[in-house]
Tab-separated table of C-alpha atoms in Angstrom:
chain	number	residue	atom	x	y	z
B	1	MET	CA	86.019	0.839	162.264
B	2	ARG	CA	88.339	-2.139	162.263
B	3	LEU	CA	86.553	-3.554	159.207
B	4	CYS	CA	87.030	-0.242	157.431
B	5	ARG	CA	90.762	-0.273	158.221
B	6	LEU	CA	91.037	-3.835	156.954
B	7	ARG	CA	89.285	-2.896	153.738
B	8	ARG	CA	91.604	0.079	153.237
B	9	SER	CA	94.631	-2.080	154.052
B	10	GLY	CA	93.473	-4.744	151.618
B	11	LEU	CA	92.898	-2.149	148.916
B	12	ALA	CA	96.359	-0.664	149.463
B	13	MET	CA	97.970	-4.100	149.307
B	14	ALA	CA	96.097	-4.978	146.135
B	15	LEU	CA	97.162	-1.682	144.572
B	16	LEU	CA	100.786	-2.270	145.591
B	17	VAL	CA	100.774	-5.768	144.135
B	18	SER	CA	99.202	-4.464	140.952
B	19	ILE	CA	101.831	-1.713	140.547
B	20	SER	CA	104.663	-4.122	141.318
B	21	SER	CA	103.498	-6.673	138.799
B	22	PHE	CA	103.131	-3.964	136.163
B	23	ALA	CA	106.587	-2.463	136.738
B	24	ALA	CA	108.522	-5.708	137.036
B	25	PRO	CA	109.697	-7.382	133.819
B	26	SER	CA	107.873	-10.538	132.882
B	27	VAL	CA	109.539	-13.925	132.915
B	28	ALA	CA	109.567	-13.896	129.121
B	29	GLU	CA	111.309	-10.501	129.106
B	30	GLU	CA	113.892	-11.711	131.607
B	31	ILE	CA	114.618	-14.769	129.489
B	32	ALA	CA	114.874	-12.644	126.340
B	33	ASN	CA	117.224	-10.185	128.030
B	34	ALA	CA	119.352	-13.059	129.278
B	35	GLY	CA	119.521	-14.382	125.715
B	36	PHE	CA	120.600	-10.955	124.464
B	37	ARG	CA	123.395	-10.693	127.023
B	38	GLN	CA	124.511	-14.262	126.422
B	39	ALA	CA	124.623	-13.726	122.652
B	40	ILE	CA	126.849	-10.668	123.124
B	41	ALA	CA	129.157	-12.515	125.499
B	42	GLU	CA	129.518	-15.423	123.078
B	43	ALA	CA	129.979	-13.299	119.942
B	44	ALA	CA	132.512	-10.983	121.597
B	45	ALA	CA	134.475	-13.714	123.381
B	46	SER	CA	137.308	-13.615	120.841
B	47	ASP	CA	137.716	-9.820	121.086
B	48	THR	CA	138.754	-8.745	124.571
B	49	GLY	CA	138.283	-5.023	123.858
B	50	ILE	CA	134.699	-5.334	122.642
B	51	ALA	CA	133.880	-7.822	125.407
B	52	ALA	CA	135.247	-5.424	128.042
B	53	PHE	CA	133.190	-2.547	126.642
B	54	TYR	CA	129.941	-4.499	126.892
B	55	ARG	CA	130.761	-5.897	130.318
B	56	ALA	CA	131.322	-2.361	131.607
B	57	ARG	CA	127.808	-1.402	130.476
B	58	ASP	CA	126.264	-4.627	131.808
B	59	PHE	CA	125.630	-5.757	128.224
B	60	ALA	CA	123.109	-2.990	127.597
B	61	PRO	CA	122.388	-2.408	123.877
B	62	PHE	CA	124.582	0.156	122.173
B	63	TRP	CA	123.508	-0.105	118.528
B	64	THR	CA	120.166	-1.922	118.470
B	65	ALA	CA	118.080	0.069	120.965
B	66	ALA	CA	115.459	2.483	119.640
B	67	GLU	CA	117.361	5.445	121.083
B	68	SER	CA	120.527	4.350	119.220
B	69	ALA	CA	119.171	5.362	115.799
B	70	SER	CA	121.616	8.260	115.427
B	71	ARG	CA	124.561	5.942	116.106
B	72	ARG	CA	123.387	3.405	113.543
B	73	THR	CA	122.772	6.082	110.928
B	74	ALA	CA	126.162	7.718	111.505
B	75	LEU	CA	127.955	4.371	111.260
B	76	LEU	CA	126.189	3.282	108.080
B	77	ARG	CA	126.844	6.639	106.404
B	78	ALA	CA	130.502	6.524	107.406
B	79	LEU	CA	130.948	3.006	106.053
B	80	ALA	CA	129.459	4.094	102.731
B	81	GLN	CA	132.194	6.757	102.525
B	82	ALA	CA	135.057	4.244	102.890
B	83	PRO	CA	136.049	4.301	99.175
B	84	LYS	CA	136.421	8.083	99.375
B	85	HIS	CA	139.377	7.514	101.685
B	86	GLY	CA	140.876	4.750	99.573
B	87	LEU	CA	139.609	2.023	101.887
B	88	PRO	CA	138.228	-1.210	100.380
B	89	ALA	CA	134.439	-1.042	100.377
B	90	SER	CA	134.088	-4.826	100.723
B	91	ARG	CA	135.855	-4.685	104.085
B	92	TYR	CA	133.003	-2.750	105.710
B	93	ASP	CA	129.834	-3.252	103.695
B	94	PRO	CA	126.946	-1.291	105.253
B	95	ASP	CA	124.447	-3.578	103.499
B	96	ASP	CA	125.668	-6.467	105.661
B	97	LEU	CA	124.847	-4.531	108.822
B	98	ILE	CA	121.514	-3.333	107.484
B	99	ALA	CA	120.545	-6.943	106.812
B	100	LEU	CA	121.565	-7.992	110.338
B	101	PHE	CA	119.556	-5.182	111.940
B	102	ARG	CA	116.545	-5.802	109.702
B	103	ASP	CA	116.499	-9.585	110.070
B	104	ALA	CA	116.951	-9.727	113.845
B	105	ARG	CA	113.882	-11.593	115.103
B	106	THR	CA	115.012	-12.577	118.583
B	107	GLN	CA	117.045	-11.016	121.360
B	108	ARG	CA	119.873	-13.409	120.520
B	109	ASP	CA	119.799	-12.165	116.928
B	110	ALA	CA	119.963	-8.602	118.255
B	111	GLY	CA	122.910	-9.511	120.478
B	112	ARG	CA	124.833	-10.916	117.532
B	113	ALA	CA	124.001	-7.809	115.484
B	114	GLU	CA	125.362	-5.681	118.348
B	115	VAL	CA	128.767	-7.334	118.211
B	116	ALA	CA	128.886	-7.337	114.402
B	117	ALA	CA	128.244	-3.588	114.383
B	118	ALA	CA	130.870	-3.028	117.075
B	119	ARG	CA	133.453	-5.031	115.114
B	120	MET	CA	132.773	-3.194	111.877
B	121	PHE	CA	132.896	0.148	113.682
B	122	VAL	CA	136.258	-0.661	115.291
B	123	SER	CA	137.723	-1.956	112.024
B	124	TYR	CA	136.651	1.128	110.069
B	125	ALA	CA	137.687	3.602	112.776
B	126	ARG	CA	141.141	2.054	113.158
B	127	ASP	CA	141.755	1.836	109.416
B	128	LEU	CA	140.673	5.412	108.778
B	129	GLN	CA	142.650	6.766	111.701
B	130	SER	CA	145.828	4.687	111.395
B	131	GLY	CA	145.726	3.013	107.978
B	132	ILE	CA	145.223	-0.616	107.024
B	133	LEU	CA	148.857	-1.478	106.352
B	134	VAL	CA	151.671	-1.693	108.856
B	135	PRO	CA	154.608	0.062	107.129
B	136	GLY	CA	157.257	-2.273	108.543
B	137	GLU	CA	155.425	-5.309	107.155
B	138	VAL	CA	155.435	-3.800	103.656
B	139	VAL	CA	159.017	-2.524	103.707
B	140	PRO	CA	161.100	-4.003	106.535
B	141	GLY	CA	163.371	-0.961	106.525
B	142	ILE	CA	160.544	1.312	107.691
B	143	LYS	CA	160.698	1.576	111.457
B	144	ARG	CA	157.677	3.818	111.985
B	145	GLN	CA	155.378	2.464	114.658
B	146	VAL	CA	151.636	2.665	114.055
B	147	THR	CA	149.465	3.513	117.045
B	148	ARG	CA	146.179	1.663	117.000
B	149	PRO	CA	143.682	2.442	119.787
B	150	SER	CA	141.960	-0.475	121.461
B	151	ALA	CA	138.385	-1.415	120.696
B	152	THR	CA	137.370	-0.293	124.178
B	153	GLN	CA	138.957	3.128	123.662
B	154	LEU	CA	137.254	3.665	120.316
B	155	LEU	CA	133.808	2.538	121.470
B	156	THR	CA	134.035	4.608	124.645
B	157	ALA	CA	135.131	7.687	122.698
B	158	PHE	CA	132.213	7.225	120.322
B	159	GLU	CA	129.792	6.748	123.207
B	160	THR	CA	130.866	10.008	124.861
B	161	ALA	CA	131.213	12.069	121.670
B	162	PRO	CA	128.870	15.093	121.482
B	163	SER	CA	127.809	14.057	117.986
B	164	ALA	CA	127.817	10.602	116.426
B	165	ALA	CA	128.309	12.001	112.921
B	166	GLY	CA	130.908	14.471	114.173
B	167	PHE	CA	132.955	11.669	115.708
B	168	PHE	CA	133.588	10.093	112.304
B	169	ARG	CA	134.726	13.425	110.894
B	170	THR	CA	137.534	13.504	113.459
B	171	LEU	CA	139.028	10.146	112.473
B	172	ALA	CA	140.750	10.900	109.157
B	173	PRO	CA	144.176	12.590	109.300
B	174	GLU	CA	143.998	16.369	108.949
B	175	THR	CA	147.513	16.799	107.558
B	176	PRO	CA	148.338	18.522	104.239
B	177	GLU	CA	149.916	15.272	103.041
B	178	TYR	CA	146.655	13.387	103.484
B	179	ALA	CA	144.727	16.105	101.654
B	180	ARG	CA	147.186	15.876	98.744
B	181	LEU	CA	146.793	12.094	98.641
B	182	LEU	CA	143.018	12.438	98.374
B	183	ARG	CA	143.381	14.963	95.532
B	184	GLU	CA	145.764	12.655	93.679
B	185	LYS	CA	143.386	9.746	94.181
B	186	LEU	CA	140.596	11.758	92.557
B	187	ARG	CA	142.895	12.717	89.671
B	188	LEU	CA	143.867	9.104	88.998
B	189	GLU	CA	140.230	8.003	89.165
B	190	THR	CA	139.403	10.637	86.551
B	191	VAL	CA	142.207	9.334	84.311
B	192	ILE	CA	140.957	5.764	84.634
B	193	ALA	CA	137.340	6.801	83.966
B	194	SER	CA	138.388	8.558	80.768
B	195	GLY	CA	140.216	5.541	79.364
B	196	GLY	CA	143.307	5.259	81.489
B	197	TRP	CA	146.642	4.616	79.822
B	198	GLY	CA	145.507	2.439	76.936
B	199	PRO	CA	143.938	-1.023	76.546
B	200	GLU	CA	144.047	-3.454	79.437
B	201	VAL	CA	146.875	-5.970	79.266
B	202	ARG	CA	145.305	-9.425	79.595
B	203	SER	CA	148.349	-11.457	80.436
B	204	GLY	CA	148.177	-11.936	84.170
B	205	LYS	CA	151.436	-11.540	86.015
B	206	LEU	CA	154.597	-10.840	84.007
B	207	SER	CA	157.846	-11.605	85.790
B	208	PRO	CA	161.136	-10.007	84.701
B	209	GLY	CA	162.500	-11.773	81.611
B	210	ARG	CA	159.363	-13.806	81.028
B	211	PRO	CA	157.197	-12.839	78.028
B	212	GLY	CA	153.472	-13.424	77.885
B	213	PRO	CA	150.489	-12.958	75.532
B	214	GLY	CA	150.341	-9.240	76.235
B	215	PHE	CA	154.071	-8.724	76.090
B	216	LEU	CA	155.345	-6.356	73.403
B	217	PRO	CA	159.019	-7.066	72.726
B	218	CYS	CA	161.306	-4.113	72.272
B	219	ALA	CA	162.412	-3.436	68.729
B	220	THR	CA	165.977	-4.522	68.117
B	221	GLY	CA	168.375	-2.548	66.052
């Protein structure tokens, strides 16, 4: 009887050890995960908002995990629409992110891609929501203050949004003035595509009172 109990006890212990070793991450996985977290911490060190966001989630992946596909797709599609809103396409090139995601071979690569995606997301979201320029820096007489949400606020809002694609649709201003600006932008693009206002002047910068190769002097009486 005692031998039977010992056999059952030994079997139970072996089964427990087997289950534990299966469920626990391997040493290699632990090292890889540590590399992922370290890469995020290093890449985000210069941006307190992004660093705080990842610290709050214990450096868990936000863009690069398999279940984050909808976030990645929504971001890449939004970035491709930047010129539609008059934003410079080169400032947020989706091809750069695609290359980072595609070429990530290690967990450290994935960690760096995480932060790059977060930075591009924050840059695009802020610019679309609040504009690239600060009015007072363009014309000192303009006293209007521009409200720019922090990186943590934007990333958290995106994380909790019901729809990743829907979140981006809420960023652009919904005022009549903004709608008129977009219509005028389309009109001017049509004018330029059809030939614009005549041949291009190839004279560089012309300062007042200084003629150049493309300068046409006024006829004198």
